[in-house]
Short mmCIF file of C-alpha atoms and ligand atoms in Angstrom, two decimals:
data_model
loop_
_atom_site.label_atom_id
_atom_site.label_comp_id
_atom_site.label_asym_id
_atom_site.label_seq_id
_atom_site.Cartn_x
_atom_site.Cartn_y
_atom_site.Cartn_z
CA UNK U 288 -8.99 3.60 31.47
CA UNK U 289 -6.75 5.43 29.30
CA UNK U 290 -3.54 3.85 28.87
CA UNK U 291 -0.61 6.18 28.51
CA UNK U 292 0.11 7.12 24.47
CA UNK U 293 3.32 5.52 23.03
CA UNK U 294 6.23 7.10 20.85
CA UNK U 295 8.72 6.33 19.40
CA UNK U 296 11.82 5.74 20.43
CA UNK U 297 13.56 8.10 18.19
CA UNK U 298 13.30 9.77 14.48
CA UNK U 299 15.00 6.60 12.19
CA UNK U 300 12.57 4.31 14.37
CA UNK U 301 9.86 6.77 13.19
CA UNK U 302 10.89 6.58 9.48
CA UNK U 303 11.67 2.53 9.28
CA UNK U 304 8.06 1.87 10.68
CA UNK U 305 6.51 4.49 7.91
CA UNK U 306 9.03 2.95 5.40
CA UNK U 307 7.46 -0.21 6.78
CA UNK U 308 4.06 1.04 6.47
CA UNK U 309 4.27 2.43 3.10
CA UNK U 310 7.05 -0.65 1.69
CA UNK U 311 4.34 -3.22 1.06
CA UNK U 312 2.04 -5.57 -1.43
CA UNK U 313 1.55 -2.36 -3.11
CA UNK U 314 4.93 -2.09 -4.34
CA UNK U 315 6.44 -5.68 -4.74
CA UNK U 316 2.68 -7.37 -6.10
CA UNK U 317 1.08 -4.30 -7.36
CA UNK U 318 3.21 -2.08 -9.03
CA UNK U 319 4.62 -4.60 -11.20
CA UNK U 320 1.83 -6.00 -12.51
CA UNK U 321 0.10 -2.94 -13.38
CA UNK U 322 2.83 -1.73 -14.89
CA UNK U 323 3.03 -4.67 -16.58
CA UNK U 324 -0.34 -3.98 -17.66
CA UNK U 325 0.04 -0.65 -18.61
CA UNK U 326 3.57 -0.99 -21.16
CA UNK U 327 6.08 -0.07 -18.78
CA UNK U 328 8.10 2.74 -18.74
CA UNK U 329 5.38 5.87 -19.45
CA UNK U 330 3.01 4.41 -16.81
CA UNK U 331 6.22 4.38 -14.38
CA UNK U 332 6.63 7.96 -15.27
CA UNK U 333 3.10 9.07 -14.53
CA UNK U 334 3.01 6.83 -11.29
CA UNK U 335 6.40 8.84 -10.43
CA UNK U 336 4.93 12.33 -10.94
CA UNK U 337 1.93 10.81 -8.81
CA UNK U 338 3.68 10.16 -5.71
CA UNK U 339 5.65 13.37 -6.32
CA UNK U 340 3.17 16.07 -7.08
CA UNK U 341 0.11 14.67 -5.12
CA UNK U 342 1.46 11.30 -2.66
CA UNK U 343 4.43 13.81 -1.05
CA UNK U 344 2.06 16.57 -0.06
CA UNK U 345 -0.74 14.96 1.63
CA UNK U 346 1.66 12.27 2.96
CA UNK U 347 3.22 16.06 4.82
CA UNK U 348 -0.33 17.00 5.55
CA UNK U 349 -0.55 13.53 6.74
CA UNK U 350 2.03 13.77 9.07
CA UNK U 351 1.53 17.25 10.50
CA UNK U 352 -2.30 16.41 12.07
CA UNK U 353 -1.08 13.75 13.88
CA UNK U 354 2.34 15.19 15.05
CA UNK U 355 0.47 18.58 15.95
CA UNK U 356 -2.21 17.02 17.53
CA UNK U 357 -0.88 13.55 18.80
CA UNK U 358 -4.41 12.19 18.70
CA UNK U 359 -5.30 9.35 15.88
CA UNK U 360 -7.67 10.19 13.47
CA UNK U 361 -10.97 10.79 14.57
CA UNK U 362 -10.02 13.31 17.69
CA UNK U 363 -7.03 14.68 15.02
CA UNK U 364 -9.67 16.38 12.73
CA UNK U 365 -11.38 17.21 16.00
CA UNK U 366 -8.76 19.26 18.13
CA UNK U 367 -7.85 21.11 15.30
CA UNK U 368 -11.80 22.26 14.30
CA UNK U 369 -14.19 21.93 16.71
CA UNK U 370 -16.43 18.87 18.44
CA UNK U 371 -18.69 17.84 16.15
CA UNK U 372 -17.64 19.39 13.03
CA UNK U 373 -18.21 17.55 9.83
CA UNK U 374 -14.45 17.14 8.92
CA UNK U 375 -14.08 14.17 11.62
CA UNK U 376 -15.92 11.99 8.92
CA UNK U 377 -12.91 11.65 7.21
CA UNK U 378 -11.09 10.42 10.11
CA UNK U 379 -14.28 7.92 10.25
CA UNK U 380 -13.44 6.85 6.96
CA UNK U 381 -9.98 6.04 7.54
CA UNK U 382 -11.25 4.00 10.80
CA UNK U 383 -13.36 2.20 8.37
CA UNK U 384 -10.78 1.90 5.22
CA UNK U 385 -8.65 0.24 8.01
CA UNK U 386 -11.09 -2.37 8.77
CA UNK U 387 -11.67 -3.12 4.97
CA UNK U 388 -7.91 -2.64 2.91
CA UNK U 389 -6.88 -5.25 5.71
CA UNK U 390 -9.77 -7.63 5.26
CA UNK U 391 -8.85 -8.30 2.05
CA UNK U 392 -4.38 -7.35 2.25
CA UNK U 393 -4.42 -10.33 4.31
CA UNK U 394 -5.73 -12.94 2.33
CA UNK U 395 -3.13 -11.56 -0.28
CA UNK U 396 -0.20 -11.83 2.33
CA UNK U 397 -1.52 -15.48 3.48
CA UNK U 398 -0.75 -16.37 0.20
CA UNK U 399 2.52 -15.38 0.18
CA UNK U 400 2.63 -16.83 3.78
CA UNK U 401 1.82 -20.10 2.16
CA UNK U 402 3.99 -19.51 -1.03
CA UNK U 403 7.03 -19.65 1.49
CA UNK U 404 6.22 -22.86 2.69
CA UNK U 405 5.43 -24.18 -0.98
CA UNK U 406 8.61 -22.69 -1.84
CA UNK U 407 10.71 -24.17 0.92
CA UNK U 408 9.61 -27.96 0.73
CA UNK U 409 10.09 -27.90 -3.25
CA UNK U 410 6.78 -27.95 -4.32
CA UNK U 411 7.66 -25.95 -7.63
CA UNK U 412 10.87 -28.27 -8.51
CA UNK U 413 10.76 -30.07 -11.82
CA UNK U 414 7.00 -29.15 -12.77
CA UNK U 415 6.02 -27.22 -15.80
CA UNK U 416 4.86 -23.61 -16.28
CA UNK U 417 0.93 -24.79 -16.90
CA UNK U 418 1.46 -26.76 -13.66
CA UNK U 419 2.54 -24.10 -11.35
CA UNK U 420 -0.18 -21.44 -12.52
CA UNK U 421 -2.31 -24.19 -11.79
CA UNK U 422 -0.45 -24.55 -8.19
CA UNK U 423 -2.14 -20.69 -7.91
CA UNK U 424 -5.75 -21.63 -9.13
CA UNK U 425 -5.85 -24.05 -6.34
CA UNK U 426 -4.44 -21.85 -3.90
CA UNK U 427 -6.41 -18.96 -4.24
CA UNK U 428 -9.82 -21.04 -5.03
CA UNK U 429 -9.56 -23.24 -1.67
CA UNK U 430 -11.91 -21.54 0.64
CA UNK U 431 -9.96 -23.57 3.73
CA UNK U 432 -6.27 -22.90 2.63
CA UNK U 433 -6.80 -19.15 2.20
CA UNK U 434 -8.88 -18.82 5.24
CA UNK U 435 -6.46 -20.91 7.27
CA UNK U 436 -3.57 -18.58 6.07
CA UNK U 437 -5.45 -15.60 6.33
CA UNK U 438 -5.93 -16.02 9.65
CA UNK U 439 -2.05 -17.01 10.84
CA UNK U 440 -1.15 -13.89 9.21
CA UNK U 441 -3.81 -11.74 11.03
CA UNK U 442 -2.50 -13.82 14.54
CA UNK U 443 1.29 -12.73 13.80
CA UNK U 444 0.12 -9.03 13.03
CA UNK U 445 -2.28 -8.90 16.36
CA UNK U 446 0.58 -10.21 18.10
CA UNK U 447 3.08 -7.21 17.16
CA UNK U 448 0.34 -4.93 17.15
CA UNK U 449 -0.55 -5.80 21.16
CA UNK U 450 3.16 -5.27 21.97
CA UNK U 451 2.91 -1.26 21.59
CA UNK U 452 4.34 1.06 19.21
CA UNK U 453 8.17 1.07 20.58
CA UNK U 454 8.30 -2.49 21.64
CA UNK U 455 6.16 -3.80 19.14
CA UNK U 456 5.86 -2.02 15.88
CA UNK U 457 9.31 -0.18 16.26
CA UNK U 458 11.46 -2.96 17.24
CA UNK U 459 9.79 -5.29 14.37
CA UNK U 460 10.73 -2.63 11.65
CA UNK U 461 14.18 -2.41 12.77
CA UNK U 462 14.18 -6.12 12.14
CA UNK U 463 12.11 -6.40 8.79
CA UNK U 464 12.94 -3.49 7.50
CA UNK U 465 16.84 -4.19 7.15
CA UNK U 466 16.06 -7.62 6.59
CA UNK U 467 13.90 -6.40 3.58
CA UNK U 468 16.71 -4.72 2.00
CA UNK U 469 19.23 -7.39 2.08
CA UNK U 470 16.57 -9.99 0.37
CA UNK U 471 16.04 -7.25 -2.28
CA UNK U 472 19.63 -7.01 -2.84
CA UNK U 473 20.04 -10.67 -3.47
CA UNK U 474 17.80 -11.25 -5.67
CA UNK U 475 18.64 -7.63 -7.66
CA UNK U 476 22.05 -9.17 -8.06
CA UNK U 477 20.21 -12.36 -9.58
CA UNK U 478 18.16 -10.57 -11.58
CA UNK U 479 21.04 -9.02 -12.94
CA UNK U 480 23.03 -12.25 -13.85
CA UNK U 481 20.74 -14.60 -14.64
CA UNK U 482 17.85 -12.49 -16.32
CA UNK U 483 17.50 -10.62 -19.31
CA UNK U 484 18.41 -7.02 -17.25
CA UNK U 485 18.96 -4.68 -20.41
CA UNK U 486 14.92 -5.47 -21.52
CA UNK U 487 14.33 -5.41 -18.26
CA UNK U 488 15.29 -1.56 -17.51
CA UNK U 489 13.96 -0.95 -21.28
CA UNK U 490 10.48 -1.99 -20.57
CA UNK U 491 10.82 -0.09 -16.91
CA UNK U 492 11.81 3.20 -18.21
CA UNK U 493 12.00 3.58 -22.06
CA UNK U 494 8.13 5.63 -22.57
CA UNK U 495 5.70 3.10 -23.86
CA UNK U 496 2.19 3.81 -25.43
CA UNK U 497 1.19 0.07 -26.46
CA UNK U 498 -0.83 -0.74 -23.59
CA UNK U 499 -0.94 2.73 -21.77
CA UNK U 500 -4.90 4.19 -21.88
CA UNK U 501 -6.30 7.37 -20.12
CA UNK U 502 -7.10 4.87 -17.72
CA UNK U 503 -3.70 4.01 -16.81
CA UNK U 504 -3.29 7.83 -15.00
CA UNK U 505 -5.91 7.08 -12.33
CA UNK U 506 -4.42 3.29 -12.13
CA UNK U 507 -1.21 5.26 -11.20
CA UNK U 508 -2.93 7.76 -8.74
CA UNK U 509 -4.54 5.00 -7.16
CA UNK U 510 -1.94 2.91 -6.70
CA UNK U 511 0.40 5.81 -5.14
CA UNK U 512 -2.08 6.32 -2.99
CA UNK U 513 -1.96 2.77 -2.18
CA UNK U 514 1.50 2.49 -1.96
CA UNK U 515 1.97 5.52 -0.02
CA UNK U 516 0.08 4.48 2.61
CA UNK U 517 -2.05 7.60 2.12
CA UNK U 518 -5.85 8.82 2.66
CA UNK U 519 -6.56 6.82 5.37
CA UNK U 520 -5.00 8.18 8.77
CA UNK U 521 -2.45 5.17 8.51
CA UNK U 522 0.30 8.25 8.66
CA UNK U 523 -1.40 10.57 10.58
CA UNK U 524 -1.88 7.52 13.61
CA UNK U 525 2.21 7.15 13.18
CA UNK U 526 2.66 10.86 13.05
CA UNK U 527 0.74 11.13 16.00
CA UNK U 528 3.80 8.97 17.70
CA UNK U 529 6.84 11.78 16.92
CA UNK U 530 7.74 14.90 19.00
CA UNK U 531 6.25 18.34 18.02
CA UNK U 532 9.48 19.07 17.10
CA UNK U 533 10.50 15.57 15.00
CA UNK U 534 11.28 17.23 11.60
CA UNK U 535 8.14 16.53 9.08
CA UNK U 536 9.51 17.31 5.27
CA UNK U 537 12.59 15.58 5.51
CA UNK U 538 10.82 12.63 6.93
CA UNK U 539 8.48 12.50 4.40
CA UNK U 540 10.74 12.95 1.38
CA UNK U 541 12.73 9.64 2.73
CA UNK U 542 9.68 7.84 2.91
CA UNK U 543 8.68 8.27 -0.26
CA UNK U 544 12.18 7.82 -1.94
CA UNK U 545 12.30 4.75 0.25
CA UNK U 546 8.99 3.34 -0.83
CA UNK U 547 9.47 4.34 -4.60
CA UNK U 548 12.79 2.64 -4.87
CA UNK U 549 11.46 -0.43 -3.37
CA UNK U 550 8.58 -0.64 -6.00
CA UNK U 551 11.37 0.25 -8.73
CA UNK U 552 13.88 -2.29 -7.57
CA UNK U 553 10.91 -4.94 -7.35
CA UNK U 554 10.47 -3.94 -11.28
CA UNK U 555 13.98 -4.42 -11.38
CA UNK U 556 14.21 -8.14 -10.30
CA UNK U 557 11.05 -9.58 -11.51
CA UNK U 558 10.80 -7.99 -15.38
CA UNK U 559 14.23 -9.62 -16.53
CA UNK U 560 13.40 -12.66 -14.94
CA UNK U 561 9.89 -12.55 -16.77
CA UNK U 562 11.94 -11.92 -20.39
CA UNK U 563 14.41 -14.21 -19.64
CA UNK U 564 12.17 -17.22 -18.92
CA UNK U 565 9.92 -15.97 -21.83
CA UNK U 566 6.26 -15.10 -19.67
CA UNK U 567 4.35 -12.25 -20.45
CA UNK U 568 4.31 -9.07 -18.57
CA UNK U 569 0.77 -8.22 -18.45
CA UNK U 570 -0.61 -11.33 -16.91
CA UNK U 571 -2.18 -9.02 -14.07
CA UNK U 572 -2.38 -9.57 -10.57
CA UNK U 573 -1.60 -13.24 -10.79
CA UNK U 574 2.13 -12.19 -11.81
CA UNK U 575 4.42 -12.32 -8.60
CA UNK U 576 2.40 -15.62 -7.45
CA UNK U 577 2.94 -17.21 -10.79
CA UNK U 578 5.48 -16.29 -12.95
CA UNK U 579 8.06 -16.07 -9.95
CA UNK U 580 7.43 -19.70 -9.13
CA UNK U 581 8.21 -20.50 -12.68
CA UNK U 582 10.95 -18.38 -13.77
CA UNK U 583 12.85 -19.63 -10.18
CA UNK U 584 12.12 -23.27 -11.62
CA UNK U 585 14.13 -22.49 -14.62
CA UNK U 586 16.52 -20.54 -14.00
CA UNK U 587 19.14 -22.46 -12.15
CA UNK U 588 19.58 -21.15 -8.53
CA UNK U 589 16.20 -20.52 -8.18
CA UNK U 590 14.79 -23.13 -6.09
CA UNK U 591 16.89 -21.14 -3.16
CA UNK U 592 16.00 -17.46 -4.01
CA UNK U 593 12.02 -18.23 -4.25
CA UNK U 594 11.27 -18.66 -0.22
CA UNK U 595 13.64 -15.85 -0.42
CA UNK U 596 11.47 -13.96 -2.75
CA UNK U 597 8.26 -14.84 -0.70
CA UNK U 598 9.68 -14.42 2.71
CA UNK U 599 10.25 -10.35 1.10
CA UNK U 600 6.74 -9.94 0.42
CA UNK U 601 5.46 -11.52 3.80
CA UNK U 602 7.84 -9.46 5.84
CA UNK U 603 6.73 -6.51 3.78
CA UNK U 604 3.15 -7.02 3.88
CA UNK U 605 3.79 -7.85 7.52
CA UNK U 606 5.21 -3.93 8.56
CA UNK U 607 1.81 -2.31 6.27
CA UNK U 608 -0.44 -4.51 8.19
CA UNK U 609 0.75 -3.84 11.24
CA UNK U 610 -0.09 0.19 10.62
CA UNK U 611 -3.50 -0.93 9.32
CA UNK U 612 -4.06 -2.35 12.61
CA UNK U 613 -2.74 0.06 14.51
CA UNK U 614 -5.55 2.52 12.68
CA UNK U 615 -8.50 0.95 13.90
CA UNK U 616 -6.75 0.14 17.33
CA UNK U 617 -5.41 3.45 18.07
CA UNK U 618 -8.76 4.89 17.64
CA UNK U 619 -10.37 2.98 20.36
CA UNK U 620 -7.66 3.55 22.59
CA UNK U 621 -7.56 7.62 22.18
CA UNK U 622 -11.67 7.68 21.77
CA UNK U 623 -13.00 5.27 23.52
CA UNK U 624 -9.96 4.68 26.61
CA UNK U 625 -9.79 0.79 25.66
CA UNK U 626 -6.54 -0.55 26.89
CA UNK U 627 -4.28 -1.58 23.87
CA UNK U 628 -4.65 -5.44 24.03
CA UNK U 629 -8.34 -5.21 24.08
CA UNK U 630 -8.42 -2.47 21.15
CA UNK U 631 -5.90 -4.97 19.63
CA UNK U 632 -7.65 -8.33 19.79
CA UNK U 633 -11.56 -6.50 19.03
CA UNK U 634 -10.41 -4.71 15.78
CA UNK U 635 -8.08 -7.96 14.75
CA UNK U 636 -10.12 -10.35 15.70
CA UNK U 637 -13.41 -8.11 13.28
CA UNK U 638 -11.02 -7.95 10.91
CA UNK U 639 -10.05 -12.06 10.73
CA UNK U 640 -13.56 -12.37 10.43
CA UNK U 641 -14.20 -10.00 7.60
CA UNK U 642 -11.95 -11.27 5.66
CA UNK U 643 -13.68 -14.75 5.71
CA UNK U 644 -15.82 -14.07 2.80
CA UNK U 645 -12.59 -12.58 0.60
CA UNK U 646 -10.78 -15.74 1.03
CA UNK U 647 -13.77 -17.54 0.11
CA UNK U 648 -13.85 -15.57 -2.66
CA UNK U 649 -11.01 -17.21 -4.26
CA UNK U 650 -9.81 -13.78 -5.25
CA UNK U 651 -12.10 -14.18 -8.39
CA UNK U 652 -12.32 -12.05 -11.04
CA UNK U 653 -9.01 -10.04 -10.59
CA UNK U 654 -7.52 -13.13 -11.16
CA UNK U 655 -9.29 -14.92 -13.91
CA UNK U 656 -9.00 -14.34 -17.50
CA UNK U 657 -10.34 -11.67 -18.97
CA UNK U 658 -10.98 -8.68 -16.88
CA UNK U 659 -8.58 -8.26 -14.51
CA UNK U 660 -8.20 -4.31 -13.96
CA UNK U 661 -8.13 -3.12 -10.07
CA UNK U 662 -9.29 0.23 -11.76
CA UNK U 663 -12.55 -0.71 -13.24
CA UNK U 664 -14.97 1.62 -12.16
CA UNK U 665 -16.95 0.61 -9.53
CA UNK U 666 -19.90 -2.00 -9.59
CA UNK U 667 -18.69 -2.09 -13.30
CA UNK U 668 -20.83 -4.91 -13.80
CA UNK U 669 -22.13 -7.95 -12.69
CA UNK U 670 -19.84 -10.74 -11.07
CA UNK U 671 -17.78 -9.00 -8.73
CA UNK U 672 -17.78 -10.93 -5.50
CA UNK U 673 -16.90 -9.31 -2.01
CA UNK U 674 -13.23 -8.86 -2.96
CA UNK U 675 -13.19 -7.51 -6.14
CA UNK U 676 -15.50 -4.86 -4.82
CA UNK U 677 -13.46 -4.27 -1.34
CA UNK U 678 -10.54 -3.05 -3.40
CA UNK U 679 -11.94 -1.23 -5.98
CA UNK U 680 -13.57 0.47 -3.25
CA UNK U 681 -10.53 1.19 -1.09
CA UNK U 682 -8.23 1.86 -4.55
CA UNK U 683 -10.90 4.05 -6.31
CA UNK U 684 -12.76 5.92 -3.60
CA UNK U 685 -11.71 5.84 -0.03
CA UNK U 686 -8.18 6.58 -0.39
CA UNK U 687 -8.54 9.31 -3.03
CA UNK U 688 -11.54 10.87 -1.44
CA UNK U 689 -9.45 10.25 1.89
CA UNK U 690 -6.72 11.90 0.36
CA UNK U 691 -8.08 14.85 -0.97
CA UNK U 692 -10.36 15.13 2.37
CA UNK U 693 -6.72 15.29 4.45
CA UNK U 694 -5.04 17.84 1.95
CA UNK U 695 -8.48 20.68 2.08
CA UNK U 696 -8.55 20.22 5.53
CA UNK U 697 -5.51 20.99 5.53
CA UNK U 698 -4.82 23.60 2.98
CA UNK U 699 -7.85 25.31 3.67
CA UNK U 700 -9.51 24.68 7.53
CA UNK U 701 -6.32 25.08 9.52
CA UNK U 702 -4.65 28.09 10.81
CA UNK U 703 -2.14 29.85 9.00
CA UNK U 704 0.13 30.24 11.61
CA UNK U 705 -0.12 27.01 12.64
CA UNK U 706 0.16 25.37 9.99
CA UNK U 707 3.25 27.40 8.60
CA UNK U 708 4.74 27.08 12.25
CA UNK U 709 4.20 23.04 12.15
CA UNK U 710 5.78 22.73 8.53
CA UNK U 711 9.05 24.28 9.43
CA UNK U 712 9.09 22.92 13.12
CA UNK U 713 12.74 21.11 13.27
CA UNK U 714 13.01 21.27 9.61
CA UNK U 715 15.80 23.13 7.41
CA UNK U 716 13.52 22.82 4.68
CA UNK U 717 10.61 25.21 5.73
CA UNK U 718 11.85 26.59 2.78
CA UNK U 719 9.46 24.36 0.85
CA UNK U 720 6.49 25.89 2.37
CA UNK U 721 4.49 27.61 0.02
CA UNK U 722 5.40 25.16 -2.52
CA UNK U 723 4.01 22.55 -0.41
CA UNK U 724 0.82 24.63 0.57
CA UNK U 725 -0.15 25.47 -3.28
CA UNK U 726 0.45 21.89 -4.23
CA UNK U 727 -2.31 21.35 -1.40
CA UNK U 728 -4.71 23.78 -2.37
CA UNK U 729 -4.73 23.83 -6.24
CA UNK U 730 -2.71 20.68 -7.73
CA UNK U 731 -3.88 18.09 -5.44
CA UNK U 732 -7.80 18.59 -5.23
CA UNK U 733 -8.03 19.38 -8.94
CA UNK U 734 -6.30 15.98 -9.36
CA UNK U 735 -7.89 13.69 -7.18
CA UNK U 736 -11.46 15.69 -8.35
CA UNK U 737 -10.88 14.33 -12.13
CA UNK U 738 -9.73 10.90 -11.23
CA UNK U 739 -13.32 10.68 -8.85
CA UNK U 740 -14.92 11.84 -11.73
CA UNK U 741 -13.15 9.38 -14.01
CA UNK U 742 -13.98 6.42 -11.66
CA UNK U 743 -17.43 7.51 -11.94
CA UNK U 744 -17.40 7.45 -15.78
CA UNK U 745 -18.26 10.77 -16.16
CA UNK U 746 -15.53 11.38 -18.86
CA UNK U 747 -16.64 8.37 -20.75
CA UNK U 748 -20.22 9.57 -20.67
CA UNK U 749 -18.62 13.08 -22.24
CA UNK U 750 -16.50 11.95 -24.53
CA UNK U 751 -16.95 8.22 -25.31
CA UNK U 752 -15.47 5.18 -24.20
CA UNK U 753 -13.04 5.12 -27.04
CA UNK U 754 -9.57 5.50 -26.05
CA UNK U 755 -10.15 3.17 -22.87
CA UNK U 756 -10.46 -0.13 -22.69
N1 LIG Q 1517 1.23 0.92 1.57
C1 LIG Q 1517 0.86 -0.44 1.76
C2 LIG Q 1517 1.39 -1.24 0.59
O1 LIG Q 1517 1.97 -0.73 -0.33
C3 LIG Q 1517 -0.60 -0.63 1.92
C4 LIG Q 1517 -1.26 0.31 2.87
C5 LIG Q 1517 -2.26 1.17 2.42
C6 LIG Q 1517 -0.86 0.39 4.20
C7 LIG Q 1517 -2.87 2.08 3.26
C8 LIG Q 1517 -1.46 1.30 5.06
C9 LIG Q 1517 -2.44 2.15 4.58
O2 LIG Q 1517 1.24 -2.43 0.55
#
């Protein structure tokens, strides 16, 4: 049977659980270090014109299926074509992207799961830098530590998930959310005394073309993608929770501003803590789990602020699971008429298991020397394991092709009226329509088109591998 389809309890519950959805690894672990790899301040720049020109549109697009048709995915694409029409396979692939991005985010956030409790009983006190990277090695290479974490993590976001979107998902943002904000205050305020801030904002903003290839601009689109939340119904399954009438654009604008100042303030904390203590910024995706433990070893205060600083990253990576979840569960509650805690435990429980073999994996490659770029192009070579080639996957194709999937649809299959009529529905902004719509229909799919393209070496094969490496 059918159980009756949650909302939410009002519009700021609506916009701390996207916040909470979009706020996540992909701002405090990702963004960082690839901007780290990147040089800083032009990469920032480019990521910023991502989210603005191409995240901000389809995250509205987003939004409007499921708020027009408050139906997740799958039936989404459905009610507003027809049964049966081809466009439902991108809801499909958001279904699947679910099952997969969470696979491997939670081995990431049992990590930082377990990096609290290092942090807490003092394992990082009085040892040297070579022995707390080492601390990581282990970590990350101990198939029964990462499983074991891996799996509390999926437990706690199963349990919220079961509870329903206003007493589980809604109330938890409230908590996290605000919770989230204080820790990053804290340690901005640290970052600001005790690190090196002015080289810190320098190497932020201040255009850099040392380490910045044409490969950083897909790295960027990728990651706003990412970040966003975006191209894989994650927004259109929380849409589908508001009123018809719940305004769209100015929601979306505050989740975006919300989720692009969290990424920048994370930039802000860790980089002058990374100059001050003297690491290097492009250490890749190791960075938050090692150079954090180190710098809060030396710098005095530290030993308090890192559970702090860990705790931030689980709670975060905590509110984007949860709408992960919520993807694949939603869908066999409004398809298949699965009551919530069974849709809840069946896709969880898949998901626990699939992401066995990533943290068995030891998080490999991405984290050993030498290559370490999310954005390689696919099967790029031999000795990728099962992680490395879940994200690239979900970071280089599903999400993009997601993405630009949601905004033709969109911009091109629905009605006129009806989509004009949704845009401006409880919004003083409709306004912004026709911007919006050509963004959609030109910008965005000639974008995302030349990224694909890019990830599939085509430019290479035209003009030479030169310029990227
Ligand atoms: N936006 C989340 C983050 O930054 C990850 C995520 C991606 C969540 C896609 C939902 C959907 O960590």
């Amino acid at each position: 049977m059918a159980s009756a389809r949650g909302h939410w309890g009002n519009r700021t519950g609506f916009v701390l659980a996207a916040a909470g959805s979009a706020v996540g690894l992909g701002n405090i672990w990702a963004f960082p270090y690839m901007t780290g790899q990147n040089g800083g301040g032009l990469f920032v720049l480019v990521y910023l014109a991502c989210v603005a020109g191409i995240g901000l549109p389809i995250m509205m697009a987003e939004i409007f299926i499921g708020r027009t048709t408050q139906t997740s995915p799958v039936g989404a694409f459905r009610k507003l074509s027809r049964p049966g029409s081809a466009w439902m396979g991108v809801g499909w692939l958001g279904v699947v992207a679910a099952f997969i991005i969470l696979s491997f985010y939670s081995v990431i956030a049992g990590w930082s799961l377990h990096y609290v409790w290092l942090s807490i009983t003092s394992t990082f006190a009085d040892q040297t830098p070579v022995e707390i990277a080492s601390i990581f090695e282990q970590v990350r290479t101990d198939p029964a530590l990462s499983s074991l974490w891996h799996v509390i993590f999926m437990a706690i976001t199963i349990a919220i998930v079961i509870a329903g979107v206003q007493s589980g998902i809604e109330t938890w943002s409230r908590i996290l959310m605000p919770a989230l904000f204080i820790i990053l205050g804290i340690l901005l305020v640290y970052a600001m005394v005790k690190g090196n801030f002015a080289q810190g904002v320098k190497f932020l903003f201040a255009p850099n073309l040392d380490n910045f290839s044409w490969n950083s601009v897909p790295a960027a689109m990728g990651l706003a993608f990412f970040s966003l939340s975006l191209g894989m119904g994650a927004l259109i399954t929380y849409g589908s929770y508001l009123k018809t009438d719940d305004d769209l654009v100015s929601t979306s604008i505050t989740v975006s501003v919300l989720d692009t100042s969290v990424a920048l303030l994370a930039g802000l904390i860790l980089f002058p803590i990374i100059f001050a203590v003297g690491q290097e910024t492009d250490q890749g995706p190791g960075l938050v789990f090692t150079t954090i433990p180190i710098a809060f070893a030396e710098i005095p205060g530290g030993l308090v602020l890192a559970p702090l600083f860990f705790l931030l990253l689980t709670f975060t990576a905590l509110t984007s699971a949860i709408s992960l979840l919520e993807v694949a569960t939603a869908y066999f509650i409004d398809e298949r008429g699965w009551t919530r805690t069974k849709a809840t435990l069946a896709t969880g429980g898949a998901i626990m298991m699939i992401g066995i073999p990533s943290a068995i994996s030891g998080g490999s490659r991405l984290f050993g020397a030498g290559v370490q770029k999310l954005t390689d192009p696919l099967y790029a070579g031999p000795g990728k394991n099962w992680f490395d080639v879940l994200v690239d996957l979900s970071f280089n194709l599903m999400l993009p092709i997601g993405g630009l999937g949601i905004a033709m649809f969109v911009a091109w299959r629905v009605d006129d009226a009806a989509r004009e009529a949704g845009f401006s529905a409880g919004s003083k902004m409709g306004r912004l329509y026709w911007g919006w719509l050509s963004l959609l229909r030109y910008v965005v799919p000639v974008a995302i088109v030349m990224v694909l393209l890019n990830a599939l070496g085509v430019f290479e094969m035209l003009f030479g591998g030169g310029e990227a490496q």
